Each structure stands twice: as structure tokens, then as C-alpha cells.
Amino acid sequence: MPKSTNAPSLGSGDLVHHDVLVIGGGNAALCAALSAREQGASVLMLESAPKVWRGGNSIHTRNLRSMHTAPTDVLTDAYLEEEFFEDVWRVTGGKTNEALARMVIRASETCTDWMKGYGVRFQPSLGGTLHLGRTNAFFLGGGKALVNTYYHAAERLGVKVIYEAEAQQLVFDGKRFDHALVSIGGETHQVSAKAVVVASGGFESNQAWLEEAWGPVSRNFLIRGTRFNQGKMLRSLLDNGAKSIGDPTQGHAVAIDARSPKYDGGIVTRVDCVSLGIVVNRDGERFYDEGEDFWPKRYAIWGRLIARQPDQIGYSITDAKAVGRFMPSVFPPEQADTLEELALKLDLPVASLLKTVDEFNAAVQPGHFDHSVLDDCRTRGITPEKTHWAQRLDEPPFFGYPLRTGITFTYLGAEVDEKARMYMASGELADNVFLAGEIMAGNILGQGYVAGFGMTIGTVFGRIAGTEAGHYAST
Amino acid sequence: MQATETATQRSAAPGQGQRIDALIDEARHNMTICNACRYCEGFCPVFPAMERRRAFSPEDLKYLANLCHNCSECFYACQYAPPHEFAVNVPQSLSKLRTESYRQYAWPGPLARLFDRNGLVTALALAFGVTLLLLIAIALNGGLAPLVSNQHGGDFYALIPHNVMVITFGSVALFVLLALGMGSANFWRESGEGARALGDGKSWRQALAETFALRHLHGHGKVGCTYPDGYHSHARRYFHHFTFYGFMLSFAATVTGTIYHYVFGWVAPYELTSLPKLFGTLGGIGLLIGPAGLLYLKLKRDENTGDGKQLGMDVAFIALLWLTGATGLALMLFRETSALGLLLVIHLGVVMSLFVTMPYGKFVHGLYRLAAVYRNALESRRQGH
């Protein structure tokens, strides 16, 4: 990273004599820093981003999935352990550590009160889009407001935070963390502490690593979150003999607007109308059932579907009937009065697109369209079928959104126990290394995603890691 | 639409139209991204009002601009705020558009240009000018001697006859009321609502309650708003209360004084415990504390969240309010001395310039905001939530 003009100036003693070193600056790191302070530990937190970009992927989040046995001020109805766990089981296809997943789910019940204690505010439970008011608590103002609140609390409680401080490497003595090599303002510093919490995210912003995992197709991926998740700490942990968990190609990959920025596109880049029309690839052909299930549930599969298409691009095509039925996205769709014209605007082969639409229209069966249920509008006799919400594409104007794979986060990580302690490949626990957030989420999320669960894992494990690290440092 | 065009044409100077178009585009860019994100919907009524719309006409955007209290919560919470390439900055963009809308609604049109030079210097020059005029008037009336003598025993009217005061201030007040009324009518007409829509009592009750309590500066959970920086504070709301209620009390002092004079025939000076005196003293103190606090916060505020162009106008208004309070209190404290004459003339000069600049300065924000808050109440009631 180039030397920054507003790099922090360090006084003597700023980097040494801390009980707990927290590496990272997002939700999990902040929860860890605050929890370590609750134990009376002195805490140094290193955020690799400049202050204006602090907070990692957490600044793009909006809610946290939370178990509750009765309605609360921020959650409606009830959401019990069994249902929550079933949701996790279903999306992960069983690739989860059940004991850890259940532990997180149970602990999630105490999260919102703990968060409020530090000044975090939530939307009243009646609000909220996507009908998630029952399962998910929405942060007032979203994730950036959340991390701002935590940073203010950390400041108030005397947590030392240094921005633009990028940990490059961890140095171990056997299974004990000794110090970290940290780059601050172009200089490398040796930072030691009694215990370390590593909560520095995944590697999704590291193009070289993505290519290692996915191959050259990853050059066409967009990163929905921060550009600062370079995975350097994950690499260093693995180099030091941490026990790895997860598949480097697994993570949260969604279909987003192809015109989005390379990094930090966040929520507004989602394209919500896939289930209302058809999706074709570069060659104008359909490749998956757009009506398989409700959008929030199927949302996470489309990133991987697009990644497998030629040039890693897709196009969601709808007609006038879809207008007003979905959340607007940040970029206006291409629009045309005929499909030929739309194909030209989207740079799609005209004859192929017309053939695809004709076949699709001919296969649409009569039914009662209802986007709020799995309705009986379906096709018959084409491949792939569209099994719900299938309506003929015949009412101009026609609309098209280009789609690309948007990586939100990765699941490759290091294995932990229920106290957030890190396992070495030997099967022993590291002495003083605690992990939280995306760097260990793969223990619980082997694949797939349920909305708001990343924040739950980050909050629960951040609190545990900070508490345990603080406790370790004081004994 | 017709009203919009005339309002625009009336006050448009060369280049003005382009500037407004650019501001409209900028506000629309912001609102389009906000509408796709919606993380801020719990902060204030601007966001729910935005969500009621899919497209944003210039009229809609100016309404939203006047509904915004510029608390800056949404700026600090925004994942798309600069340096993000989307560069979303709702408070700044709406603030700039709001300033332009003041100019567009102003009546009569040609005087709207006063907004352009509405800095501290202009306001003070005006105060000085009016003071000078009064000095001359008094001098013509009997030489400058009465101004510096203490022979009048604290009697204002020995210096400036009561009917002269009533005629000058009365005619200025009538003009100011007319100008403010026409400006507000322009705002309302442009919003696309008719006169009949003004008759909803429940919406008025809601709007007045929200306005007089400054509810939208409470912050969600009553923690205050992020003004003047990213930390929550009630300071702005408190200082605004001192200012607003200080002004209202000072106004009440004048009104009760007038009633005493005409209805009961009780002529000033009044007892310390009389209503005009009590109102005036409390109001004057409010005007010393409130505007000073607001100015302090304004100078300290994050420049990213405001309209730099508007600062001069804000400072001018704040300064006149503070001077009104300060000279009023000074007048009361030193009325038995030979300073009475000068203090009276200065005080009246300041009050006169405050009056005259009202329709062409920051004062109008109160009226347009109230109208916008009322319209918001009306809209949400129509929607049933």
C-alpha cells in the first residue's frame, strides 16, 4: 500500500504493552475489542483501512439474524432454535458444525440487548423490507451506523485504534502467538500482546487468491464489499500451521448488476427481478429455473450460476408486467419496445434471443400469477423449466439488466472450538489465538447463506473471542 | 407546472436555471441510490417520503429538500458517501437545493436576488443604514441632543413619537407578511397541492407538534442527531429552541405592549413584572444564548454536510437575531441613562433590518419546513401509515 499522507502518527508505547491485540476493524473485531475491555484488558485494534473506509464488509450489512422465543421491541413473533437451525442446515446442505451452529443460534438471543448497551439502535420491528422482521433485527441506518456506534464506544472505553495499520504476518512460537509484523505509514512495526484476536475477514478482495481458487473466470467477478479484505492474516495463520476449514470456492456469491463498481457496490447492486422474467446467457439461452423458489432464498445461487456461464455474464429480461413488482436497482435497465431492439442494446444475438423467448412463451401454462406464493404459473416441455411465476414475455416495453457474479465473502478459514480458540493442524489448540468473523465463519457455513447470519456469527464469536482473550491475558 | 415555470422565470438570473438543473440532477442521483438501498428509512421522514415515489420530479425533490432538517445522520451512516464513487451526500445535496428553492419561491421575484448577497456584511450594512436613517429622522425632529440627554426619564416616545414607530414598523410588517405569505403560497403551489389540501386538522396537529418540538432532531431513540459532527448530541435542538422561543417571546413582548397601549391605554415604561417586560427579558436571554450556540455549532460543523454557499445567509440571520436580543436587553438595562437614545435607535434599526430581510433570508426555512412537514403528515395519513 502506498504511503498515505494521513497515516497515523504513533507515540512511543502506542504499539506495545497491550493485553489484547485485535486485528481487523469490522463488526467481529469491534465486538471482540469491546468484550476484551469488559474483562479489564487493555486493547489495541489494528484496522488496515483508512478511517473513512473502516468497518470492512460490515458497513454494507443491514441486519442480524436472531433467535427469540417471544416478540421483542425489534423482532416480531418468535424464531426458535429448531427453525433457525433448520434454515442453516438447509442452505449449507449439512455442511456445518452442528454444535457450533447451535451454540451461535442460542447465543444470538442475547445479542440485541448487548448491542443496545453500546448504543446500537434498531429499526422498530414493524419496518423492514424483504419481510425479515421476524427472523432478523435491522440496524437503524445499516451496518455503517452500527460500526460507527461501536467505534465511538471503543473510543469512549479507551480501546486504542490505529487505522491504515495492515498486519502482514503473524509470528508464532510453536502454538503460541508471539508478535505481528504490521505495516503502518510505510514502516514495519513489531507488535506483541498477551493474546491476539484475528478478525480480519476473508480473502475475496485478493484477486490473485481468487484466481488460485476459481481460475481466470474470477477476473470477471465483482466484489460487493470492502477492497481491504486481502486475506493476509488467513494466509499467515495457515502458514503457521492452523487447521484449515472450508472450500476456497465457497462463500456468498450473488448475481448483481454487471455495471456495478469493482468494490463496495453493496446492497444497491442487487437485481431483484430474476423470478419475474427469464435469465439468458451471452448466447441468448436460458440455463436455470428462474422460478425455483422465492428470491431471498434463491438469491445466493445465482452468483455461482452466472460464474459458470460463458464470459461470466447473464441478462435478466422482463416485460411491462414486472414494472413496480421489485426493488429498484441503482442502474436503470436497458429498455426497448421490441425484443429485437433490446437484444441489440444488450449486445445479445437477436435470432437466438427471439427463439428462446418464443419457446418460453409457447411453454407457459395458464395459471394464477401470485408473486407472494409459489404459484401455479409454470412452463411445460422446455429445458430448463420455469416452475413458478412463469408469464409470457409479450407486453412491451421490455427490460434487461446485465448480471455478473458478485462475491460478498469467502468461507475458507481456520478451525475453532466453542471458545473461539484456534486449532492447529496437529489437533491441539493454539495457546493465545482467538478467531472471529469471516475468518472462521466456514466452521458453520460450509456453503450457501442465510441473510443476516454472518453478522450473528461475527457478533457471537467476536464477543467470545474478546472475552476469552481478555480472560487469558489477565491470568 | 404553470406555477413552477413562472416561479422559475420570475427569479431566474442568467445561469441560474443551469445551476438549478445541476442541483436537481444531483439530488435525483442521490435519491435514486437511496431508494435502492433504504437503510436510512428509520432516520427521518425524508426517506419514507422518498419511498412513496419511484421517479423524482424537480417539485418532489424541492419538497424533500425542505423536509430535510440537515441533521446529517444519513451522511455518516451512508456506505456510499464519498470517497465512494457513488458519492452520495443527501444532506449536502438537499441543502444546496433548499437554498435555491428559497430563491425561487421568494416574492416579489426581483428581490430574490437579495439571497445572493445575503451575507453578514449585507445584513450589518442594512442595520447600519437603517440606524443612520433613524438618526437623521430624529435629528430632523429636534436635533441630536435628545438622543444623548437623560431628560426623557426612560420614555421612548419622547425620542420617537409612538405613531411614527407604529407607522414605520407597521408598514414594514405588512409588507413582510405579504412577502412571506406569497413565498409560502409559491412553495405550496409548486408542491402540486391545492388550497383545499391545507384543511386537514389532524395533519396540522401532527405537523405543528413535530415542528414546535423539533422532533426530527431528537434522533431515533432520543439520542439527538449527528450535528455538528458524527457524534450524537442534543446541542442543536436546544440552541434552536432558545432561538425560536426567544424570538417568539420577544415578539410576544411587542404584541402585549401594543395591547397594553391601545386596549388598556397603559403607556410604557412598564413594571419589571409586567408581561411585556417578562416576555422581553426572557426572550432577549434566549436570543443571546440560542443564536450564539447555533453559530458556534455551524462553524464547527462538518463542511461535507452543508451548503457552503448558504453559510453567509445563515450567519447574517443568526447575527441579526443575536443583536436583536443583545440590544433589546441593553435597552432595558440602561434605559434610565443617557445611552437610551442611542440604544433605542440601534435596537430599532436591528429589528427593522431583521424584519426587512425575513422574506429574503434564512427565516423562510421555518415556513417552508412547516409546510413540508405538514405535507408529509398529509401524505402519510392518505397512505394510512
PDB file of C-alpha atoms in Angstrom, chain A residues 30-194:
ATOM      1  CA  LEU A  30     -15.216  -4.401  17.354  1.00  0.00           C
ATOM      2  CA  CYS A  31     -17.288  -6.869  19.367  1.00  0.00           C
ATOM      3  CA  ALA A  32     -14.027  -8.567  20.382  1.00  0.00           C
ATOM      4  CA  ALA A  33     -12.345  -5.297  21.352  1.00  0.00           C
ATOM      5  CA  LEU A  34     -15.320  -4.201  23.471  1.00  0.00           C
ATOM      6  CA  SER A  35     -15.623  -7.625  25.101  1.00  0.00           C
ATOM      7  CA  ALA A  36     -11.927  -7.704  25.933  1.00  0.00           C
ATOM      8  CA  ARG A  37     -12.357  -4.284  27.585  1.00  0.00           C
ATOM      9  CA  GLU A  38     -15.260  -5.728  29.573  1.00  0.00           C
ATOM     10  CA  GLN A  39     -12.656  -8.108  31.059  1.00  0.00           C
ATOM     11  CA  GLY A  40     -10.483  -5.149  32.007  1.00  0.00           C
ATOM     12  CA  ALA A  41      -7.850  -5.863  29.381  1.00  0.00           C
ATOM     13  CA  SER A  42      -6.005  -3.102  27.552  1.00  0.00           C
ATOM     14  CA  VAL A  43      -6.783  -3.403  23.876  1.00  0.00           C
ATOM     15  CA  LEU A  44      -5.050  -2.369  20.672  1.00  0.00           C
ATOM     16  CA  MET A  45      -7.053  -2.652  17.474  1.00  0.00           C
ATOM     17  CA  LEU A  46      -5.463  -2.512  14.023  1.00  0.00           C
ATOM     18  CA  GLU A  47      -7.690  -1.581  11.100  1.00  0.00           C
ATOM     19  CA  SER A  48      -5.965  -1.835   7.715  1.00  0.00           C
ATOM     20  CA  ALA A  49      -8.365   0.621   6.048  1.00  0.00           C
ATOM     21  CA  PRO A  50      -8.208   4.400   6.404  1.00  0.00           C
ATOM     22  CA  LYS A  51     -10.794   5.804   8.801  1.00  0.00           C
ATOM     23  CA  VAL A  52     -13.252   6.724   6.025  1.00  0.00           C
ATOM     24  CA  TRP A  53     -13.355   3.109   4.868  1.00  0.00           C
ATOM     25  CA  ARG A  54     -13.276   1.495   8.291  1.00  0.00           C
ATOM     26  CA  GLY A  55     -15.567  -1.391   9.185  1.00  0.00           C
ATOM     27  CA  GLY A  56     -14.851  -3.968   6.493  1.00  0.00           C
ATOM     28  CA  ASN A  57     -17.802  -5.707   4.923  1.00  0.00           C
ATOM     29  CA  SER A  58     -19.901  -4.876   7.962  1.00  0.00           C
ATOM     30  CA  ILE A  59     -20.572  -1.382   6.605  1.00  0.00           C
ATOM     31  CA  HIS A  60     -22.649  -2.941   3.840  1.00  0.00           C
ATOM     32  CA  THR A  61     -24.761  -5.140   6.083  1.00  0.00           C
ATOM     33  CA  ARG A  62     -28.152  -4.260   7.413  1.00  0.00           C
ATOM     34  CA  ASN A  63     -29.357  -6.841   9.915  1.00  0.00           C
ATOM     35  CA  LEU A  64     -28.580  -9.688  12.222  1.00  0.00           C
ATOM     36  CA  ARG A  65     -30.442 -12.972  12.432  1.00  0.00           C
ATOM     37  CA  SER A  66     -31.570 -13.571  15.964  1.00  0.00           C
ATOM     38  CA  MET A  67     -33.309 -16.349  17.804  1.00  0.00           C
ATOM     39  CA  HIS A  68     -36.142 -15.243  20.109  1.00  0.00           C
ATOM     40  CA  THR A  69     -38.860 -17.047  21.986  1.00  0.00           C
ATOM     41  CA  ALA A  70     -41.296 -14.130  22.079  1.00  0.00           C
ATOM     42  CA  PRO A  71     -41.745 -10.830  20.212  1.00  0.00           C
ATOM     43  CA  THR A  72     -39.255  -8.138  21.220  1.00  0.00           C
ATOM     44  CA  ASP A  73     -39.111  -4.425  20.502  1.00  0.00           C
ATOM     45  CA  VAL A  74     -37.126  -5.171  17.348  1.00  0.00           C
ATOM     46  CA  LEU A  75     -38.377  -8.615  16.311  1.00  0.00           C
ATOM     47  CA  THR A  76     -41.860  -9.920  15.672  1.00  0.00           C
ATOM     48  CA  ASP A  77     -43.381 -13.241  16.665  1.00  0.00           C
ATOM     49  CA  ALA A  78     -40.885 -15.963  17.659  1.00  0.00           C
ATOM     50  CA  TYR A  79     -37.970 -17.675  15.949  1.00  0.00           C
ATOM     51  CA  LEU A  80     -36.845 -20.732  17.847  1.00  0.00           C
ATOM     52  CA  GLU A  81     -33.633 -22.706  17.811  1.00  0.00           C
ATOM     53  CA  GLU A  82     -35.019 -25.598  15.767  1.00  0.00           C
ATOM     54  CA  GLU A  83     -36.357 -23.451  12.940  1.00  0.00           C
ATOM     55  CA  PHE A  84     -33.217 -21.344  12.880  1.00  0.00           C
ATOM     56  CA  PHE A  85     -31.031 -24.438  12.765  1.00  0.00           C
ATOM     57  CA  GLU A  86     -33.162 -25.970  10.010  1.00  0.00           C
ATOM     58  CA  ASP A  87     -32.648 -22.812   7.958  1.00  0.00           C
ATOM     59  CA  VAL A  88     -28.881 -23.124   8.431  1.00  0.00           C
ATOM     60  CA  TRP A  89     -28.946 -26.856   7.719  1.00  0.00           C
ATOM     61  CA  ARG A  90     -30.911 -26.377   4.517  1.00  0.00           C
ATOM     62  CA  VAL A  91     -28.742 -23.674   2.954  1.00  0.00           C
ATOM     63  CA  THR A  92     -25.487 -25.358   3.907  1.00  0.00           C
ATOM     64  CA  GLY A  93     -26.673 -28.746   2.721  1.00  0.00           C
ATOM     65  CA  GLY A  94     -25.485 -30.118   6.038  1.00  0.00           C
ATOM     66  CA  LYS A  95     -22.019 -28.620   5.723  1.00  0.00           C
ATOM     67  CA  THR A  96     -21.973 -27.137   9.200  1.00  0.00           C
ATOM     68  CA  ASN A  97     -20.547 -27.910  12.606  1.00  0.00           C
ATOM     69  CA  GLU A  98     -23.832 -28.522  14.366  1.00  0.00           C
ATOM     70  CA  ALA A  99     -22.516 -27.926  17.885  1.00  0.00           C
ATOM     71  CA  LEU A 100     -21.026 -24.544  16.938  1.00  0.00           C
ATOM     72  CA  ALA A 101     -24.045 -23.576  14.841  1.00  0.00           C
ATOM     73  CA  ARG A 102     -26.440 -24.317  17.712  1.00  0.00           C
ATOM     74  CA  MET A 103     -24.172 -22.506  20.138  1.00  0.00           C
ATOM     75  CA  VAL A 104     -24.253 -19.397  17.909  1.00  0.00           C
ATOM     76  CA  ILE A 105     -28.010 -19.659  17.465  1.00  0.00           C
ATOM     77  CA  ARG A 106     -28.644 -19.851  21.205  1.00  0.00           C
ATOM     78  CA  ALA A 107     -26.194 -17.033  21.930  1.00  0.00           C
ATOM     79  CA  SER A 108     -27.847 -14.854  19.294  1.00  0.00           C
ATOM     80  CA  GLU A 109     -30.760 -14.364  21.682  1.00  0.00           C
ATOM     81  CA  THR A 110     -28.661 -12.106  23.909  1.00  0.00           C
ATOM     82  CA  CYS A 111     -27.057 -10.120  21.110  1.00  0.00           C
ATOM     83  CA  THR A 112     -29.512  -7.285  20.536  1.00  0.00           C
ATOM     84  CA  ASP A 113     -29.575  -6.302  24.225  1.00  0.00           C
ATOM     85  CA  TRP A 114     -25.782  -6.385  24.428  1.00  0.00           C
ATOM     86  CA  MET A 115     -25.589  -4.268  21.270  1.00  0.00           C
ATOM     87  CA  LYS A 116     -28.088  -1.744  22.624  1.00  0.00           C
ATOM     88  CA  GLY A 117     -25.911  -1.443  25.704  1.00  0.00           C
ATOM     89  CA  TYR A 118     -23.238   0.080  23.488  1.00  0.00           C
ATOM     90  CA  GLY A 119     -25.715   2.424  21.826  1.00  0.00           C
ATOM     91  CA  VAL A 120     -26.648   0.390  18.749  1.00  0.00           C
ATOM     92  CA  ARG A 121     -30.120   1.319  17.530  1.00  0.00           C
ATOM     93  CA  PHE A 122     -32.546  -0.864  15.621  1.00  0.00           C
ATOM     94  CA  GLN A 123     -35.465  -0.186  13.364  1.00  0.00           C
ATOM     95  CA  PRO A 124     -38.788  -0.777  15.053  1.00  0.00           C
ATOM     96  CA  SER A 125     -39.927  -4.325  14.296  1.00  0.00           C
ATOM     97  CA  LEU A 126     -42.803  -3.175  12.067  1.00  0.00           C
ATOM     98  CA  GLY A 127     -40.425  -1.750   9.469  1.00  0.00           C
ATOM     99  CA  GLY A 128     -38.057  -3.568   7.220  1.00  0.00           C
ATOM    100  CA  THR A 129     -38.195  -4.738   3.657  1.00  0.00           C
ATOM    101  CA  LEU A 130     -37.853  -8.336   2.459  1.00  0.00           C
ATOM    102  CA  HIS A 131     -40.310  -9.440   5.181  1.00  0.00           C
ATOM    103  CA  LEU A 132     -37.467 -10.374   7.505  1.00  0.00           C
ATOM    104  CA  GLY A 133     -38.815  -8.542  10.563  1.00  0.00           C
ATOM    105  CA  ARG A 134     -39.483 -11.869  12.253  1.00  0.00           C
ATOM    106  CA  THR A 135     -36.078 -13.506  11.872  1.00  0.00           C
ATOM    107  CA  ASN A 136     -33.770 -10.513  11.545  1.00  0.00           C
ATOM    108  CA  ALA A 137     -33.196  -7.365  13.587  1.00  0.00           C
ATOM    109  CA  PHE A 138     -32.480  -4.368  11.348  1.00  0.00           C
ATOM    110  CA  PHE A 139     -29.831  -1.827  12.334  1.00  0.00           C
ATOM    111  CA  LEU A 140     -31.080   1.730  12.161  1.00  0.00           C
ATOM    112  CA  GLY A 141     -29.078   3.255   9.330  1.00  0.00           C
ATOM    113  CA  GLY A 142     -27.475  -0.072   8.404  1.00  0.00           C
ATOM    114  CA  GLY A 143     -24.074  -1.529   9.086  1.00  0.00           C
ATOM    115  CA  LYS A 144     -22.031   1.653   8.812  1.00  0.00           C
ATOM    116  CA  ALA A 145     -24.141   3.273  11.516  1.00  0.00           C
ATOM    117  CA  LEU A 146     -23.560   0.123  13.557  1.00  0.00           C
ATOM    118  CA  VAL A 147     -19.772   0.189  13.251  1.00  0.00           C
ATOM    119  CA  ASN A 148     -19.703   3.958  13.883  1.00  0.00           C
ATOM    120  CA  THR A 149     -21.542   3.327  17.146  1.00  0.00           C
ATOM    121  CA  TYR A 150     -19.080   0.616  18.131  1.00  0.00           C
ATOM    122  CA  TYR A 151     -16.083   2.799  17.235  1.00  0.00           C
ATOM    123  CA  HIS A 152     -17.492   5.610  19.376  1.00  0.00           C
ATOM    124  CA  ALA A 153     -17.966   3.161  22.251  1.00  0.00           C
ATOM    125  CA  ALA A 154     -14.443   1.791  21.792  1.00  0.00           C
ATOM    126  CA  GLU A 155     -13.062   5.337  21.841  1.00  0.00           C
ATOM    127  CA  ARG A 156     -15.020   6.129  25.000  1.00  0.00           C
ATOM    128  CA  LEU A 157     -13.758   2.995  26.738  1.00  0.00           C
ATOM    129  CA  GLY A 158     -10.125   3.555  25.857  1.00  0.00           C
ATOM    130  CA  VAL A 159      -9.584   0.982  23.127  1.00  0.00           C
ATOM    131  CA  LYS A 160      -6.562   2.137  21.116  1.00  0.00           C
ATOM    132  CA  VAL A 161      -7.467   2.065  17.427  1.00  0.00           C
ATOM    133  CA  ILE A 162      -4.910   2.583  14.671  1.00  0.00           C
ATOM    134  CA  TYR A 163      -6.111   2.998  11.103  1.00  0.00           C
ATOM    135  CA  GLU A 164      -4.131   2.163   7.982  1.00  0.00           C
ATOM    136  CA  ALA A 165      -2.309  -0.409  10.052  1.00  0.00           C
ATOM    137  CA  GLU A 166      -2.078  -3.551   7.964  1.00  0.00           C
ATOM    138  CA  ALA A 167      -0.910  -6.697   9.726  1.00  0.00           C
ATOM    139  CA  GLN A 168       1.286  -8.539   7.242  1.00  0.00           C
ATOM    140  CA  GLN A 169       2.397 -11.572   9.135  1.00  0.00           C
ATOM    141  CA  LEU A 170       1.941 -13.365  12.443  1.00  0.00           C
ATOM    142  CA  VAL A 171       4.949 -14.823  14.184  1.00  0.00           C
ATOM    143  CA  PHE A 172       4.330 -17.923  16.304  1.00  0.00           C
ATOM    144  CA  ASP A 173       6.443 -19.708  18.838  1.00  0.00           C
ATOM    145  CA  GLY A 174       5.112 -23.213  18.384  1.00  0.00           C
ATOM    146  CA  LYS A 175       1.402 -22.916  19.064  1.00  0.00           C
ATOM    147  CA  ARG A 176       1.728 -19.584  20.829  1.00  0.00           C
ATOM    148  CA  PHE A 177       1.327 -16.232  19.106  1.00  0.00           C
ATOM    149  CA  ASP A 178       4.370 -14.076  19.779  1.00  0.00           C
ATOM    150  CA  HIS A 179       4.029 -10.931  17.687  1.00  0.00           C
ATOM    151  CA  ALA A 180       2.665  -9.495  14.493  1.00  0.00           C
ATOM    152  CA  LEU A 181       4.528  -7.601  11.807  1.00  0.00           C
ATOM    153  CA  VAL A 182       2.418  -4.595  11.000  1.00  0.00           C
ATOM    154  CA  SER A 183       2.837  -2.053   8.245  1.00  0.00           C
ATOM    155  CA  ILE A 184       1.928   1.471   9.359  1.00  0.00           C
ATOM    156  CA  GLY A 185       2.674   4.502   7.230  1.00  0.00           C
ATOM    157  CA  GLY A 186       5.167   2.542   5.131  1.00  0.00           C
ATOM    158  CA  GLU A 187       7.116   1.281   8.127  1.00  0.00           C
ATOM    159  CA  THR A 188       7.024  -2.214   9.560  1.00  0.00           C
ATOM    160  CA  HIS A 189       6.450  -2.493  13.293  1.00  0.00           C
ATOM    161  CA  GLN A 190       6.687  -5.472  15.589  1.00  0.00           C
ATOM    162  CA  VAL A 191       3.550  -5.650  17.731  1.00  0.00           C
ATOM    163  CA  SER A 192       3.267  -8.105  20.585  1.00  0.00           C
ATOM    164  CA  ALA A 193       0.445  -8.783  23.043  1.00  0.00           C
ATOM    165  CA  LYS A 194      -0.524 -11.446  25.553  1.00  0.00           C
TER     166      LYS A 194
END
